[in-house]
Coordinates of N, CA and C in Angstrom, one line a residue:
T1 N -27.2 13.6 -3.0 CA -27.3 14.5 -4.0 C -26.8 14.4 -5.3
K2 N -27.4 15.6 -5.8 CA -26.8 15.0 -7.3 C -25.0 14.6 -7.7
G3 N -24.6 15.6 -7.2 CA -22.7 15.1 -7.2 C -22.5 13.6 -6.8
W4 N -23.1 12.9 -5.4 CA -23.2 12.3 -5.2 C -23.2 11.0 -5.6
L5 N -24.7 10.8 -6.5 CA -25.0 9.9 -7.3 C -24.2 9.5 -8.9
A6 N -23.8 10.9 -9.0 CA -23.0 11.1 -10.3 C -21.6 9.9 -10.3
G7 N -20.7 10.4 -9.0 CA -19.5 9.3 -8.9 C -19.7 8.1 -8.1
R8 N -20.8 7.5 -8.2 CA -21.2 6.3 -7.7 C -20.7 5.6 -9.3
E9 N -20.7 5.6 -10.4 CA -19.9 4.6 -11.0 C -18.4 4.6 -11.7
H10 N -17.6 5.5 -10.4 CA -16.9 5.2 -10.3 C -16.4 4.3 -9.2
A11 N -17.4 3.8 -8.1 CA -17.1 3.5 -7.2 C -16.3 2.0 -6.8
N12 N -16.5 1.5 -7.8 CA -15.7 -0.2 -8.2 C -14.5 -0.2 -8.8
S13 N -13.8 1.3 -8.9 CA -12.7 1.1 -9.9 C -11.2 0.8 -9.1
N14 N -11.2 0.0 -7.7 CA -10.7 -0.4 -7.1 C -9.6 -1.6 -7.9
S15 N -10.7 -2.2 -8.7 CA -10.2 -3.7 -8.9 C -8.9 -3.0 -9.7
E16 N -8.7 -1.5 -10.5 CA -7.4 -1.8 -10.7 C -6.1 -1.6 -10.3
L17 N -6.2 -1.2 -8.9 CA -5.3 -1.8 -8.1 C -4.5 -3.2 -7.5
A18 N -5.8 -4.0 -7.9 CA -5.8 -5.5 -7.1 C -4.6 -6.3 -8.1
G19 N -3.9 -6.3 -7.2 CA -2.5 -7.3 -8.0 C -1.4 -6.4 -8.0
K20 N -1.3 -5.2 -8.2 CA -0.2 -4.1 -8.0 C 0.9 -4.3 -6.9
T21 N 1.4 -3.6 -6.9 CA 3.1 -3.6 -5.7 C 2.4 -2.3 -4.8
I22 N 2.8 -2.0 -3.8 CA 2.5 -0.9 -2.8 C 4.1 -0.8 -2.5
G23 N 4.6 0.3 -2.2 CA 6.1 0.0 -1.4 C 5.7 1.5 -0.3
I24 N 6.0 0.9 1.2 CA 6.0 1.8 2.1 C 7.2 2.1 3.0
V25 N 7.5 3.2 3.0 CA 8.6 3.7 3.1 C 8.5 4.3 4.4
G26 N 8.8 3.7 5.6 CA 8.5 3.7 7.2 C 7.1 3.1 7.6
L27 N 7.2 1.8 8.6 CA 6.6 0.9 8.7 C 6.3 1.0 10.0
G28 N 5.7 2.7 10.1 CA 5.6 3.0 12.2 C 4.2 2.4 12.1
A29 N 3.1 3.0 13.0 CA 1.5 2.6 13.0 C 1.0 2.8 11.8
V30 N 1.1 4.7 11.5 CA 0.7 4.4 10.2 C 0.9 4.0 8.9
G31 N 2.6 3.4 8.5 CA 2.7 2.4 7.6 C 2.1 0.6 7.9
Q32 N 2.2 0.9 8.5 CA 1.6 -0.9 9.0 C 0.3 -0.7 9.3
A33 N -0.7 0.5 9.5 CA -2.2 0.5 8.7 C -1.9 0.7 7.4
V34 N -1.3 1.3 6.8 CA -1.6 1.5 5.3 C -1.9 0.2 4.6
G35 N -0.7 0.0 5.3 CA -0.2 -2.1 4.5 C -1.2 -3.1 4.9
H36 N -1.7 -3.0 6.1 CA -2.6 -3.4 6.2 C -4.2 -3.2 5.3
I37 N -4.3 -2.3 5.0 CA -5.2 -1.5 4.4 C -5.4 -2.3 3.1
A38 N -3.9 -2.1 2.8 CA -3.6 -2.0 0.8 C -3.9 -3.5 0.7
A39 N -2.8 -4.3 1.6 CA -3.5 -6.3 2.1 C -4.9 -6.8 1.4
H40 N -5.4 -6.1 2.5 CA -6.5 -6.6 2.8 C -8.1 -6.2 2.6
G41 N -7.6 -5.1 1.9 CA -8.7 -4.4 1.1 C -8.4 -3.8 0.1
F42 N -7.4 -4.3 -0.4 CA -7.4 -4.0 -1.9 C -6.6 -4.9 -2.6
D43 N -5.7 -6.2 -2.4 CA -5.6 -6.8 -2.8 C -3.8 -6.8 -3.4
L44 N -3.3 -5.9 -2.8 CA -2.1 -5.1 -2.8 C -0.9 -6.5 -2.6
K45 N 0.2 -6.8 -3.6 CA 1.5 -6.5 -2.6 C 2.0 -5.7 -1.5
V46 N 1.9 -5.7 -0.7 CA 3.0 -5.0 0.3 C 4.3 -5.3 -0.1
V47 N 5.1 -4.0 0.2 CA 6.8 -4.1 0.4 C 6.7 -3.2 1.1
A48 N 8.4 -3.1 2.0 CA 8.0 -2.3 3.0 C 9.5 -1.9 3.3
T49 N 10.1 -0.1 3.4 CA 11.1 -0.4 3.9 C 11.4 0.5 5.2
T50 N 12.4 0.8 6.3 CA 12.7 1.0 7.4 C 13.9 1.1 8.0
R51 N 14.2 2.4 9.1 CA 15.0 2.1 9.5 C 15.3 1.3 10.3
S52 N 14.2 0.3 11.5 CA 14.5 0.0 12.0 C 14.3 -1.4 12.1
M53 N 14.6 -2.9 11.6 CA 14.3 -3.8 10.7 C 13.1 -4.5 11.8
Q54 N 12.2 -4.0 12.4 CA 11.5 -4.2 13.5 C 10.8 -5.9 12.0
P55 N 10.3 -6.7 13.4 CA 9.7 -8.2 12.4 C 8.6 -7.8 11.6
A56 N 8.1 -7.8 10.5 CA 7.4 -7.3 9.0 C 5.8 -8.2 9.5
P57 N 4.7 -7.0 9.8 CA 3.7 -7.4 9.7 C 3.2 -8.5 8.7
D58 N 2.2 -9.0 9.0 CA 1.5 -10.4 7.8 C 1.5 -9.5 6.4
K59 N 2.1 -10.4 5.7 CA 1.4 -9.8 4.1 C 2.7 -8.6 3.3
V60 N 3.8 -8.6 4.7 CA 4.9 -7.5 4.3 C 5.9 -8.0 3.6
G61 N 7.3 -7.9 2.5 CA 8.0 -7.9 2.5 C 8.9 -7.1 2.7
F62 N 10.0 -6.7 3.5 CA 10.9 -5.6 3.8 C 11.9 -6.3 2.4
L63 N 12.7 -4.7 1.9 CA 13.6 -4.8 0.9 C 13.9 -3.6 1.2
S64 N 15.1 -3.4 0.7 CA 16.2 -2.0 0.7 C 15.4 -1.0 -0.6
I65 N 15.7 0.6 0.1 CA 14.8 1.4 -0.6 C 15.0 1.3 -2.3
D66 N 16.2 1.1 -2.6 CA 16.3 1.5 -4.0 C 15.6 0.1 -4.5
A67 N 15.5 -1.3 -4.2 CA 14.5 -2.3 -4.8 C 13.0 -2.2 -4.3
L68 N 12.8 -1.1 -3.4 CA 11.4 -0.9 -3.4 C 11.2 -0.1 -4.3
V69 N 12.0 0.9 -4.7 CA 11.5 2.0 -5.9 C 11.5 1.0 -6.8
E70 N 12.1 0.2 -7.1 CA 12.1 -0.4 -8.6 C 11.0 -1.3 -9.0
Q71 N 10.6 -1.6 -7.5 CA 10.0 -3.3 -7.7 C 8.5 -2.6 -8.0
S72 N 7.9 -1.2 -6.8 CA 6.9 -0.2 -6.1 C 6.1 0.0 -7.6
D73 N 4.8 -0.1 -7.9 CA 3.8 0.8 -8.9 C 3.3 1.7 -8.0
I74 N 3.4 1.5 -6.3 CA 3.0 2.9 -6.4 C 3.4 2.8 -4.6
I75 N 4.6 4.6 -3.9 CA 5.0 4.7 -3.3 C 4.3 5.1 -2.4
V76 N 4.0 4.8 -0.4 CA 4.1 5.5 -0.1 C 4.9 6.2 1.1
L77 N 5.5 7.5 1.4 CA 5.7 7.4 2.3 C 4.8 8.0 3.6
C78 N 6.0 6.9 4.8 CA 5.0 7.0 6.2 C 6.0 7.4 7.3
C79 N 7.2 8.6 6.8 CA 7.5 8.1 8.1 C 8.0 10.2 8.1

């Protein structure tokens, strides 16, 4: 449709995210999925905080909530 084609000019805007830091609060199944997509799909640095300091998934660094808020360009609540 016309609307779909008009939106294609913005389709490659994910380059604005590359290199940014995403902070994930809550690293359960949803948080881990968000982190995986962010790291592998958008080339974001991923940091997280969680109550249960379980082993960090690949490409995820753990921080305190204060450090996460300070260092993140994007914050996602997955709790």
